[in-house]
Amino acid sequence: MVLTMDDVDRFEASRPRLEAIAYRLLGSASEAEDAVQDTFLRWQAADVDLIEVPEAWLTKVLTNLCLNQLTSARARRETYVGEWLPEPLLAGDPMLGPADTAEQRESVSYAVLAVMERLSPNERAVYVLREAFDYPHREIAEILDITEAGSQQIFHRAKKHVASGKARTEIDEAEARRIVEEFLAAATSGRTEPLVRLLTGDAVSIGDGGGKVPARARAFEGALAVATFMRGLFKPSIAKRKVIGGSPDVYATTANGVPAIVAVLDGRVVGVMCLEVTAEGITAFRNQVNPDKLERATRHWAASDHGAPLLAAAF
């Protein structure tokens, strides 16, 4: 079928919502973009005049494409080198989607995206559509070809699983910057004790290098182990500069709605560290250094105003 400009415009009006849904379902910005493009190709091939509710049709097509992708992704991740983490989205990225409610903000947090990896594809789809986009169970049932009661049961089961990953402290950008500044001051002090005081006793640090950048295959666990690692991470060395290709600048921002540290070298984002914060202290660091998962962050960084670095030539 040949689309009219009105048909194209209708799709483009839905693109931001479709990308936000796909990102939450897949945990990957690049895969989300591909899924939305595949949805457009199906829109292009359809007789759109016969589609009564384009938004519902597009959501159903996209969701099923993502479900197929999730099934194959699980197999790929079994052979993934080291820990797997989602692709981070920096503050202001439109793919983050709606952020009007606590539920919407939590649904895109790094912690919740990581927990959702343990859900079945259907559980993940129901949770995302209901919690983040407020779809009624009747519509979710139609999208997934299940019963309305089945959708409700799946949602309650998924919500119980996800509850452990929800952010326990909501933080605005000013508070996020203060937390990052305090952490960096401790990390560059050359001493472990100031770092330990900022962490919870059960703090963890997880790194994703994808086999392309050195990252520990298993998480560091416990305040002392994490503090020791962070002290070494922020200690300049020739070896680190060789791995990175130079000495990056370090900035404070937010990513996926949580405080984040961004390392930038020659305009390229080479690392994003997301901090999970509770009233008791920093409880988790999730460090994305796989270059394949930082391409969108680099594009977004180049197009945004990020101010001066907190640390220049940090490593």
PDB file of C-alpha atoms in Angstrom:
ATOM      1  CA  MET A   1       0.000   0.000   0.000  1.00  0.00           C
ATOM      2  CA  VAL A   2       1.089   3.573  -0.623  1.00  0.00           C
ATOM      3  CA  LEU A   3       0.739   5.726   2.473  1.00  0.00           C
ATOM      4  CA  THR A   4      -0.593   9.243   2.249  1.00  0.00           C
ATOM      5  CA  MET A   5       1.127  12.051   4.149  1.00  0.00           C
ATOM      6  CA  ASP A   6      -1.743  11.918   6.651  1.00  0.00           C
ATOM      7  CA  ASP A   7      -1.025   8.202   7.236  1.00  0.00           C
ATOM      8  CA  VAL A   8       2.662   8.938   7.798  1.00  0.00           C
ATOM      9  CA  ASP A   9       1.805  11.810  10.128  1.00  0.00           C
ATOM     10  CA  ARG A  10      -0.492   9.551  12.155  1.00  0.00           C
ATOM     11  CA  PHE A  11       2.328   7.092  12.617  1.00  0.00           C
ATOM     12  CA  GLU A  12       4.871   9.774  13.509  1.00  0.00           C
ATOM     13  CA  ALA A  13       2.488  11.161  16.113  1.00  0.00           C
ATOM     14  CA  SER A  14       2.553   7.716  17.755  1.00  0.00           C
ATOM     15  CA  ARG A  15       6.314   7.177  17.429  1.00  0.00           C
ATOM     16  CA  PRO A  16       7.356   8.684  20.819  1.00  0.00           C
ATOM     17  CA  ARG A  17       4.849   6.506  22.680  1.00  0.00           C
ATOM     18  CA  LEU A  18       5.794   3.413  20.694  1.00  0.00           C
ATOM     19  CA  GLU A  19       9.513   3.972  21.343  1.00  0.00           C
ATOM     20  CA  ALA A  20       8.882   4.441  25.067  1.00  0.00           C
ATOM     21  CA  ILE A  21       6.882   1.200  25.220  1.00  0.00           C
ATOM     22  CA  ALA A  22       9.481  -0.732  23.214  1.00  0.00           C
ATOM     23  CA  TYR A  23      12.367   0.514  25.361  1.00  0.00           C
ATOM     24  CA  ARG A  24      10.664  -0.607  28.556  1.00  0.00           C
ATOM     25  CA  LEU A  25       9.898  -3.986  27.012  1.00  0.00           C
ATOM     26  CA  LEU A  26      13.376  -4.586  25.582  1.00  0.00           C
ATOM     27  CA  GLY A  27      15.755  -2.582  27.794  1.00  0.00           C
ATOM     28  CA  SER A  28      17.596  -1.534  24.661  1.00  0.00           C
ATOM     29  CA  ALA A  29      17.214   1.767  22.832  1.00  0.00           C
ATOM     30  CA  SER A  30      18.659   0.420  19.589  1.00  0.00           C
ATOM     31  CA  GLU A  31      16.357  -2.617  19.618  1.00  0.00           C
ATOM     32  CA  ALA A  32      13.422  -0.352  20.470  1.00  0.00           C
ATOM     33  CA  GLU A  33      14.172   1.830  17.454  1.00  0.00           C
ATOM     34  CA  ASP A  34      14.315  -1.274  15.244  1.00  0.00           C
ATOM     35  CA  ALA A  35      11.003  -2.566  16.616  1.00  0.00           C
ATOM     36  CA  VAL A  36       9.291   0.761  15.926  1.00  0.00           C
ATOM     37  CA  GLN A  37      10.708   0.826  12.402  1.00  0.00           C
ATOM     38  CA  ASP A  38       9.407  -2.718  11.809  1.00  0.00           C
ATOM     39  CA  THR A  39       6.028  -1.527  13.066  1.00  0.00           C
ATOM     40  CA  PHE A  40       6.105   1.278  10.506  1.00  0.00           C
ATOM     41  CA  LEU A  41       6.830  -1.231   7.730  1.00  0.00           C
ATOM     42  CA  ARG A  42       3.744  -3.211   8.765  1.00  0.00           C
ATOM     43  CA  TRP A  43       1.718   0.016   8.876  1.00  0.00           C
ATOM     44  CA  GLN A  44       2.975   0.776   5.385  1.00  0.00           C
ATOM     45  CA  ALA A  45       1.893  -2.663   4.134  1.00  0.00           C
ATOM     46  CA  ALA A  46      -1.544  -2.553   5.760  1.00  0.00           C
ATOM     47  CA  ASP A  47      -4.785  -1.178   4.358  1.00  0.00           C
ATOM     48  CA  VAL A  48      -4.887   1.629   6.901  1.00  0.00           C
ATOM     49  CA  ASP A  49      -8.366   2.735   5.828  1.00  0.00           C
ATOM     50  CA  LEU A  50      -9.711  -0.459   7.390  1.00  0.00           C
ATOM     51  CA  ILE A  51      -7.959   0.133  10.728  1.00  0.00           C
ATOM     52  CA  GLU A  52     -10.555   1.650  13.065  1.00  0.00           C
ATOM     53  CA  VAL A  53      -8.243   2.595  15.955  1.00  0.00           C
ATOM     54  CA  PRO A  54      -4.689   3.173  14.651  1.00  0.00           C
ATOM     55  CA  GLU A  55      -3.173   3.627  18.122  1.00  0.00           C
ATOM     56  CA  ALA A  56      -4.485   0.259  19.302  1.00  0.00           C
ATOM     57  CA  TRP A  57      -3.395  -1.457  16.077  1.00  0.00           C
ATOM     58  CA  LEU A  58       0.117  -0.008  16.265  1.00  0.00           C
ATOM     59  CA  THR A  59       0.478  -0.907  19.941  1.00  0.00           C
ATOM     60  CA  LYS A  60      -0.590  -4.498  19.268  1.00  0.00           C
ATOM     61  CA  VAL A  61       1.840  -4.890  16.358  1.00  0.00           C
ATOM     62  CA  LEU A  62       4.708  -3.325  18.289  1.00  0.00           C
ATOM     63  CA  THR A  63       4.074  -5.348  21.435  1.00  0.00           C
ATOM     64  CA  ASN A  64       4.029  -8.631  19.562  1.00  0.00           C
ATOM     65  CA  LEU A  65       7.236  -7.720  17.722  1.00  0.00           C
ATOM     66  CA  CYS A  66       8.838  -6.993  21.088  1.00  0.00           C
ATOM     67  CA  LEU A  67       7.561 -10.275  22.566  1.00  0.00           C
ATOM     68  CA  ASN A  68       9.216 -12.160  19.703  1.00  0.00           C
ATOM     69  CA  GLN A  69      12.377 -10.144  20.272  1.00  0.00           C
ATOM     70  CA  LEU A  70      12.353 -10.910  23.998  1.00  0.00           C
ATOM     71  CA  THR A  71      12.162 -14.629  23.314  1.00  0.00           C
ATOM     72  CA  SER A  72      15.252 -14.546  21.088  1.00  0.00           C
ATOM     73  CA  ALA A  73      17.000 -12.062  23.392  1.00  0.00           C
ATOM     74  CA  ARG A  74      16.794 -14.507  26.305  1.00  0.00           C
ATOM     75  CA  ALA A  75      18.724 -17.046  24.266  1.00  0.00           C
ATOM     76  CA  ARG A  76      21.359 -14.454  23.293  1.00  0.00           C
ATOM     77  CA  ARG A  77      21.797 -13.278  26.860  1.00  0.00           C
ATOM     78  CA  GLU A  78      22.610 -16.798  28.005  1.00  0.00           C
ATOM     79  CA  THR A  79      25.858 -16.441  26.050  1.00  0.00           C
ATOM     80  CA  TYR A  80      26.419 -12.769  26.886  1.00  0.00           C
ATOM     81  CA  VAL A  81      29.874 -12.063  28.299  1.00  0.00           C
ATOM     82  CA  GLY A  82      29.581 -11.019  31.949  1.00  0.00           C
ATOM     83  CA  GLU A  83      26.648  -9.157  33.497  1.00  0.00           C
ATOM     84  CA  TRP A  84      23.868  -7.783  31.250  1.00  0.00           C
ATOM     85  CA  LEU A  85      22.474  -4.322  32.009  1.00  0.00           C
ATOM     86  CA  PRO A  86      19.926  -2.218  30.110  1.00  0.00           C
ATOM     87  CA  GLU A  87      20.992   0.559  27.780  1.00  0.00           C
ATOM     88  CA  PRO A  88      20.943   3.832  29.786  1.00  0.00           C
ATOM     89  CA  LEU A  89      18.935   6.863  28.697  1.00  0.00           C
ATOM     90  CA  LEU A  90      20.232  10.250  29.810  1.00  0.00           C
ATOM     91  CA  ALA A  91      18.070  13.038  31.240  1.00  0.00           C
ATOM     92  CA  GLY A  92      15.779  14.563  28.642  1.00  0.00           C
ATOM     93  CA  ASP A  93      15.823  11.632  26.226  1.00  0.00           C
ATOM     94  CA  PRO A  94      12.297  11.419  24.752  1.00  0.00           C
ATOM     95  CA  MET A  95      12.455   7.625  24.813  1.00  0.00           C
ATOM     96  CA  LEU A  96      12.101   7.810  28.605  1.00  0.00           C
ATOM     97  CA  GLY A  97       8.442   8.501  27.913  1.00  0.00           C
ATOM     98  CA  PRO A  98       5.838   9.728  30.391  1.00  0.00           C
ATOM     99  CA  ALA A  99       7.047  10.692  33.871  1.00  0.00           C
ATOM    100  CA  ASP A 100       3.944  12.227  35.430  1.00  0.00           C
ATOM    101  CA  THR A 101       3.453   9.596  38.130  1.00  0.00           C
ATOM    102  CA  ALA A 102       5.755   7.663  40.437  1.00  0.00           C
ATOM    103  CA  GLU A 103       4.736   4.457  38.653  1.00  0.00           C
ATOM    104  CA  GLN A 104       5.733   5.846  35.264  1.00  0.00           C
ATOM    105  CA  ARG A 105       9.095   7.040  36.578  1.00  0.00           C
ATOM    106  CA  GLU A 106       9.790   3.746  38.322  1.00  0.00           C
ATOM    107  CA  SER A 107       8.926   1.692  35.227  1.00  0.00           C
ATOM    108  CA  VAL A 108      11.952   3.099  33.396  1.00  0.00           C
ATOM    109  CA  SER A 109      14.396   3.088  36.317  1.00  0.00           C
ATOM    110  CA  TYR A 110      17.530   1.010  35.875  1.00  0.00           C
ATOM    111  CA  ALA A 111      16.649  -1.073  38.923  1.00  0.00           C
ATOM    112  CA  VAL A 112      13.172  -1.974  37.648  1.00  0.00           C
ATOM    113  CA  LEU A 113      14.390  -2.656  34.099  1.00  0.00           C
ATOM    114  CA  ALA A 114      16.944  -5.064  35.561  1.00  0.00           C
ATOM    115  CA  VAL A 115      14.285  -6.822  37.667  1.00  0.00           C
ATOM    116  CA  MET A 116      11.963  -7.089  34.650  1.00  0.00           C
ATOM    117  CA  GLU A 117      14.582  -9.259  32.963  1.00  0.00           C
ATOM    118  CA  ARG A 118      13.360 -12.025  35.283  1.00  0.00           C
ATOM    119  CA  LEU A 119       9.754 -11.736  34.109  1.00  0.00           C
ATOM    120  CA  SER A 120       8.258 -13.775  31.307  1.00  0.00           C
ATOM    121  CA  PRO A 121       7.626 -11.823  28.073  1.00  0.00           C
ATOM    122  CA  ASN A 122       3.869 -11.701  28.769  1.00  0.00           C
ATOM    123  CA  GLU A 123       4.408 -10.559  32.362  1.00  0.00           C
ATOM    124  CA  ARG A 124       6.707  -7.814  31.174  1.00  0.00           C
ATOM    125  CA  ALA A 125       4.250  -6.652  28.511  1.00  0.00           C
ATOM    126  CA  VAL A 126       1.277  -6.554  30.869  1.00  0.00           C
ATOM    127  CA  TYR A 127       3.287  -4.729  33.543  1.00  0.00           C
ATOM    128  CA  VAL A 128       4.605  -2.095  31.139  1.00  0.00           C
ATOM    129  CA  LEU A 129       1.287  -1.428  29.402  1.00  0.00           C
ATOM    130  CA  ARG A 130      -0.657  -1.211  32.657  1.00  0.00           C
ATOM    131  CA  GLU A 131       1.814   0.435  35.045  1.00  0.00           C
ATOM    132  CA  ALA A 132       3.606   2.855  32.713  1.00  0.00           C
ATOM    133  CA  PHE A 133       0.914   3.626  30.118  1.00  0.00           C
ATOM    134  CA  ASP A 134      -2.292   2.993  32.067  1.00  0.00           C
ATOM    135  CA  TYR A 135      -3.862   0.721  29.453  1.00  0.00           C
ATOM    136  CA  PRO A 136      -7.051  -0.901  30.782  1.00  0.00           C
ATOM    137  CA  HIS A 137      -6.903  -4.666  31.142  1.00  0.00           C
ATOM    138  CA  ARG A 138      -9.560  -5.018  28.449  1.00  0.00           C
ATOM    139  CA  GLU A 139      -7.230  -3.427  25.878  1.00  0.00           C
ATOM    140  CA  ILE A 140      -4.178  -5.324  27.143  1.00  0.00           C
ATOM    141  CA  ALA A 141      -6.121  -8.558  26.759  1.00  0.00           C
ATOM    142  CA  GLU A 142      -6.908  -7.682  23.141  1.00  0.00           C
ATOM    143  CA  ILE A 143      -3.274  -6.766  22.424  1.00  0.00           C
ATOM    144  CA  LEU A 144      -1.922 -10.021  23.863  1.00  0.00           C
ATOM    145  CA  ASP A 145      -4.832 -12.299  22.859  1.00  0.00           C
ATOM    146  CA  ILE A 146      -5.562 -13.293  26.452  1.00  0.00           C
ATOM    147  CA  THR A 147      -8.608 -12.859  28.674  1.00  0.00           C
ATOM    148  CA  GLU A 148      -9.189  -9.743  30.743  1.00  0.00           C
ATOM    149  CA  ALA A 149      -9.041 -11.835  33.920  1.00  0.00           C
ATOM    150  CA  GLY A 150      -5.800 -13.361  32.702  1.00  0.00           C
ATOM    151  CA  SER A 151      -4.324  -9.910  32.187  1.00  0.00           C
ATOM    152  CA  GLN A 152      -5.263  -8.920  35.737  1.00  0.00           C
ATOM    153  CA  GLN A 153      -3.697 -12.073  37.186  1.00  0.00           C
ATOM    154  CA  ILE A 154      -0.497 -11.605  35.182  1.00  0.00           C
ATOM    155  CA  PHE A 155      -0.271  -7.967  36.278  1.00  0.00           C
ATOM    156  CA  HIS A 156      -0.593  -8.765  39.980  1.00  0.00           C
ATOM    157  CA  ARG A 157       2.035 -11.504  39.650  1.00  0.00           C
ATOM    158  CA  ALA A 158       4.415  -9.227  37.746  1.00  0.00           C
ATOM    159  CA  LYS A 159       3.887  -6.333  40.141  1.00  0.00           C
ATOM    160  CA  LYS A 160       4.823  -8.530  43.083  1.00  0.00           C
ATOM    161  CA  HIS A 161       8.057  -9.572  41.315  1.00  0.00           C
ATOM    162  CA  VAL A 162       8.945  -5.997  40.380  1.00  0.00           C
ATOM    163  CA  ALA A 163       8.242  -4.517  43.822  1.00  0.00           C
ATOM    164  CA  SER A 164      11.731  -5.430  45.082  1.00  0.00           C
ATOM    165  CA  GLY A 165      13.347  -3.364  42.325  1.00  0.00           C
ATOM    166  CA  LYS A 166      11.365  -0.184  42.799  1.00  0.00           C
ATOM    167  CA  ALA A 167      13.255   2.935  43.754  1.00  0.00           C
ATOM    168  CA  ARG A 168      12.759   3.627  47.430  1.00  0.00           C
ATOM    169  CA  THR A 169      13.717   7.303  47.278  1.00  0.00           C
ATOM    170  CA  GLU A 170      12.630   9.775  44.603  1.00  0.00           C
ATOM    171  CA  ILE A 171      15.283  12.374  43.821  1.00  0.00           C
ATOM    172  CA  ASP A 172      15.172  15.591  41.817  1.00  0.00           C
ATOM    173  CA  GLU A 173      18.038  16.790  39.619  1.00  0.00           C
ATOM    174  CA  ALA A 174      19.512  19.119  42.239  1.00  0.00           C
ATOM    175  CA  GLU A 175      19.586  16.358  44.840  1.00  0.00           C
ATOM    176  CA  ALA A 176      21.004  13.930  42.276  1.00  0.00           C
ATOM    177  CA  ARG A 177      23.874  16.307  41.570  1.00  0.00           C
ATOM    178  CA  ARG A 178      24.571  16.725  45.291  1.00  0.00           C
ATOM    179  CA  ILE A 179      24.704  12.951  45.755  1.00  0.00           C
ATOM    180  CA  VAL A 180      27.053  12.530  42.793  1.00  0.00           C
ATOM    181  CA  GLU A 181      29.313  15.333  44.016  1.00  0.00           C
ATOM    182  CA  GLU A 182      29.477  13.801  47.504  1.00  0.00           C
ATOM    183  CA  PHE A 183      30.248  10.390  46.059  1.00  0.00           C
ATOM    184  CA  LEU A 184      32.970  11.681  43.733  1.00  0.00           C
ATOM    185  CA  ALA A 185      34.608  13.596  46.575  1.00  0.00           C
ATOM    186  CA  ALA A 186      34.761  10.374  48.584  1.00  0.00           C
ATOM    187  CA  ALA A 187      35.846   8.244  45.607  1.00  0.00           C
ATOM    188  CA  THR A 188      38.764  10.550  44.790  1.00  0.00           C
ATOM    189  CA  SER A 189      39.865  11.052  48.390  1.00  0.00           C
ATOM    190  CA  GLY A 190      42.202   8.066  48.184  1.00  0.00           C
ATOM    191  CA  ARG A 191      40.592   6.540  51.276  1.00  0.00           C
ATOM    192  CA  THR A 192      38.017   3.795  51.639  1.00  0.00           C
ATOM    193  CA  GLU A 193      36.316   4.990  54.831  1.00  0.00           C
ATOM    194  CA  PRO A 194      34.496   8.026  53.352  1.00  0.00           C
ATOM    195  CA  LEU A 195      33.024   5.768  50.668  1.00  0.00           C
ATOM    196  CA  VAL A 196      31.886   3.120  53.137  1.00  0.00           C
ATOM    197  CA  ARG A 197      29.969   5.781  55.062  1.00  0.00           C
ATOM    198  CA  LEU A 198      27.954   6.643  51.925  1.00  0.00           C
ATOM    199  CA  LEU A 199      26.950   3.037  51.213  1.00  0.00           C
ATOM    200  CA  THR A 200      24.434   0.649  52.681  1.00  0.00           C
ATOM    201  CA  GLY A 201      25.878  -2.521  54.177  1.00  0.00           C
ATOM    202  CA  ASP A 202      24.476  -4.644  51.353  1.00  0.00           C
ATOM    203  CA  ALA A 203      25.590  -2.319  48.544  1.00  0.00           C
ATOM    204  CA  VAL A 204      26.448  -3.880  45.170  1.00  0.00           C
ATOM    205  CA  SER A 205      28.297  -2.769  42.059  1.00  0.00           C
ATOM    206  CA  ILE A 206      27.488  -4.343  38.679  1.00  0.00           C
ATOM    207  CA  GLY A 207      29.345  -3.639  35.441  1.00  0.00           C
ATOM    208  CA  ASP A 208      28.416  -4.418  31.830  1.00  0.00           C
ATOM    209  CA  GLY A 209      31.302  -4.403  29.366  1.00  0.00           C
ATOM    210  CA  GLY A 210      29.781  -6.890  26.920  1.00  0.00           C
ATOM    211  CA  GLY A 211      33.183  -8.493  26.451  1.00  0.00           C
ATOM    212  CA  LYS A 212      34.385  -5.335  24.695  1.00  0.00           C
ATOM    213  CA  VAL A 213      35.528  -3.345  27.721  1.00  0.00           C
ATOM    214  CA  PRO A 214      36.934  -4.976  30.882  1.00  0.00           C
ATOM    215  CA  ALA A 215      34.228  -5.414  33.522  1.00  0.00           C
ATOM    216  CA  ARG A 216      34.015  -7.846  36.408  1.00  0.00           C
ATOM    217  CA  ALA A 217      31.957 -10.901  35.473  1.00  0.00           C
ATOM    218  CA  ARG A 218      30.236 -10.945  38.869  1.00  0.00           C
ATOM    219  CA  ALA A 219      28.994  -8.108  41.051  1.00  0.00           C
ATOM    220  CA  PHE A 220      30.968  -6.672  43.952  1.00  0.00           C
ATOM    221  CA  GLU A 221      28.895  -7.175  47.092  1.00  0.00           C
ATOM    222  CA  GLY A 222      29.056  -5.457  50.471  1.00  0.00           C
ATOM    223  CA  ALA A 223      30.019  -1.916  51.426  1.00  0.00           C
ATOM    224  CA  LEU A 224      33.730  -2.582  51.913  1.00  0.00           C
ATOM    225  CA  ALA A 225      34.171  -4.515  48.649  1.00  0.00           C
ATOM    226  CA  VAL A 226      32.251  -1.867  46.663  1.00  0.00           C
ATOM    227  CA  ALA A 227      34.120   1.014  48.329  1.00  0.00           C
ATOM    228  CA  THR A 228      37.487  -0.607  47.622  1.00  0.00           C
ATOM    229  CA  PHE A 229      36.532  -1.092  43.973  1.00  0.00           C
ATOM    230  CA  MET A 230      35.296   2.498  43.599  1.00  0.00           C
ATOM    231  CA  ARG A 231      38.429   3.913  45.185  1.00  0.00           C
ATOM    232  CA  GLY A 232      40.515   2.020  42.627  1.00  0.00           C
ATOM    233  CA  LEU A 233      38.197   2.911  39.759  1.00  0.00           C
ATOM    234  CA  PHE A 234      38.654   6.643  40.304  1.00  0.00           C
ATOM    235  CA  LYS A 235      42.407   6.422  40.824  1.00  0.00           C
ATOM    236  CA  PRO A 236      44.193   7.637  37.655  1.00  0.00           C
ATOM    237  CA  SER A 237      46.409   5.074  35.950  1.00  0.00           C
ATOM    238  CA  ILE A 238      48.137   4.506  32.639  1.00  0.00           C
ATOM    239  CA  ALA A 239      46.413   1.133  32.276  1.00  0.00           C
ATOM    240  CA  LYS A 240      42.935   2.677  32.518  1.00  0.00           C
ATOM    241  CA  ARG A 241      43.822   5.383  30.023  1.00  0.00           C
ATOM    242  CA  LYS A 242      45.007   2.724  27.572  1.00  0.00           C
ATOM    243  CA  VAL A 243      41.732   0.817  27.868  1.00  0.00           C
ATOM    244  CA  ILE A 244      39.587   3.938  27.474  1.00  0.00           C
ATOM    245  CA  GLY A 245      41.781   5.624  24.904  1.00  0.00           C
ATOM    246  CA  GLY A 246      42.518   8.665  27.032  1.00  0.00           C
ATOM    247  CA  SER A 247      41.441  10.445  30.194  1.00  0.00           C
ATOM    248  CA  PRO A 248      37.709  11.263  30.197  1.00  0.00           C
ATOM    249  CA  ASP A 249      35.871  14.132  31.836  1.00  0.00           C
ATOM    250  CA  VAL A 250      33.255  13.200  34.422  1.00  0.00           C
ATOM    251  CA  TYR A 251      29.843  14.860  34.694  1.00  0.00           C
ATOM    252  CA  ALA A 252      26.841  14.639  37.016  1.00  0.00           C
ATOM    253  CA  THR A 253      23.395  14.062  35.506  1.00  0.00           C
ATOM    254  CA  THR A 254      20.489  11.669  35.771  1.00  0.00           C
ATOM    255  CA  ALA A 255      19.910   8.543  33.710  1.00  0.00           C
ATOM    256  CA  ASN A 256      16.656   6.607  33.766  1.00  0.00           C
ATOM    257  CA  GLY A 257      15.528   8.991  36.477  1.00  0.00           C
ATOM    258  CA  VAL A 258      18.314   8.273  38.995  1.00  0.00           C
ATOM    259  CA  PRO A 259      21.582  10.050  39.856  1.00  0.00           C
ATOM    260  CA  ALA A 260      24.236   9.201  37.299  1.00  0.00           C
ATOM    261  CA  ILE A 261      27.875   9.795  36.499  1.00  0.00           C
ATOM    262  CA  VAL A 262      28.774  10.155  32.835  1.00  0.00           C
ATOM    263  CA  ALA A 263      32.334   9.754  31.569  1.00  0.00           C
ATOM    264  CA  VAL A 264      32.969  11.541  28.259  1.00  0.00           C
ATOM    265  CA  LEU A 265      36.076  11.357  26.086  1.00  0.00           C
ATOM    266  CA  ASP A 266      36.384  13.540  22.967  1.00  0.00           C
ATOM    267  CA  GLY A 267      32.604  13.953  22.841  1.00  0.00           C
ATOM    268  CA  ARG A 268      31.969  10.207  23.155  1.00  0.00           C
ATOM    269  CA  VAL A 269      30.197   8.763  26.197  1.00  0.00           C
ATOM    270  CA  VAL A 270      32.438   5.947  27.434  1.00  0.00           C
ATOM    271  CA  GLY A 271      30.613   5.107  30.637  1.00  0.00           C
ATOM    272  CA  VAL A 272      27.371   5.737  32.515  1.00  0.00           C
ATOM    273  CA  MET A 273      27.170   4.837  36.204  1.00  0.00           C
ATOM    274  CA  CYS A 274      23.671   4.837  37.703  1.00  0.00           C
ATOM    275  CA  LEU A 275      23.341   5.171  41.481  1.00  0.00           C
ATOM    276  CA  GLU A 276      20.418   3.605  43.332  1.00  0.00           C
ATOM    277  CA  VAL A 277      19.819   5.626  46.474  1.00  0.00           C
ATOM    278  CA  THR A 278      17.776   4.897  49.606  1.00  0.00           C
ATOM    279  CA  ALA A 279      17.308   6.832  52.828  1.00  0.00           C
ATOM    280  CA  GLU A 280      20.104   4.687  54.299  1.00  0.00           C
ATOM    281  CA  GLY A 281      22.610   5.461  51.542  1.00  0.00           C
ATOM    282  CA  ILE A 282      23.729   4.310  48.094  1.00  0.00           C
ATOM    283  CA  THR A 283      22.659   0.719  47.685  1.00  0.00           C
ATOM    284  CA  ALA A 284      23.669  -0.080  44.091  1.00  0.00           C
ATOM    285  CA  PHE A 285      25.920   1.064  41.269  1.00  0.00           C
ATOM    286  CA  ARG A 286      25.090  -0.108  37.753  1.00  0.00           C
ATOM    287  CA  ASN A 287      27.930   0.704  35.382  1.00  0.00           C
ATOM    288  CA  GLN A 288      27.361   0.580  31.621  1.00  0.00           C
ATOM    289  CA  VAL A 289      30.616   0.628  29.645  1.00  0.00           C
ATOM    290  CA  ASN A 290      29.678  -1.567  26.662  1.00  0.00           C
ATOM    291  CA  PRO A 291      30.249   0.840  23.724  1.00  0.00           C
ATOM    292  CA  ASP A 292      27.392  -0.732  21.754  1.00  0.00           C
ATOM    293  CA  LYS A 293      24.984   0.383  24.492  1.00  0.00           C
ATOM    294  CA  LEU A 294      26.287   3.948  24.678  1.00  0.00           C
ATOM    295  CA  GLU A 295      25.724   5.110  21.099  1.00  0.00           C
ATOM    296  CA  ARG A 296      22.362   6.762  21.811  1.00  0.00           C
ATOM    297  CA  ALA A 297      23.764   8.339  24.986  1.00  0.00           C
ATOM    298  CA  THR A 298      26.576   9.840  22.911  1.00  0.00           C
ATOM    299  CA  ARG A 299      24.132  11.258  20.348  1.00  0.00           C
ATOM    300  CA  HIS A 300      21.949  12.703  23.077  1.00  0.00           C
ATOM    301  CA  TRP A 301      24.962  14.127  24.907  1.00  0.00           C
ATOM    302  CA  ALA A 302      26.171  15.916  21.793  1.00  0.00           C
ATOM    303  CA  ALA A 303      22.775  17.585  21.372  1.00  0.00           C
ATOM    304  CA  SER A 304      22.331  18.686  25.006  1.00  0.00           C
ATOM    305  CA  ASP A 305      23.725  21.340  27.314  1.00  0.00           C
ATOM    306  CA  HIS A 306      25.602  19.591  30.114  1.00  0.00           C
ATOM    307  CA  GLY A 307      27.734  22.328  31.661  1.00  0.00           C
ATOM    308  CA  ALA A 308      31.248  21.936  33.040  1.00  0.00           C
ATOM    309  CA  PRO A 309      32.613  18.572  34.209  1.00  0.00           C
ATOM    310  CA  LEU A 310      32.884  17.808  37.916  1.00  0.00           C
ATOM    311  CA  LEU A 311      36.203  16.124  37.219  1.00  0.00           C
ATOM    312  CA  ALA A 312      38.416  16.988  34.242  1.00  0.00           C
ATOM    313  CA  ALA A 313      40.704  14.265  32.866  1.00  0.00           C
ATOM    314  CA  ALA A 314      39.504  12.037  35.700  1.00  0.00           C
ATOM    315  CA  PHE A 315      41.341   8.775  34.971  1.00  0.00           C
TER     316      PHE A 315
END
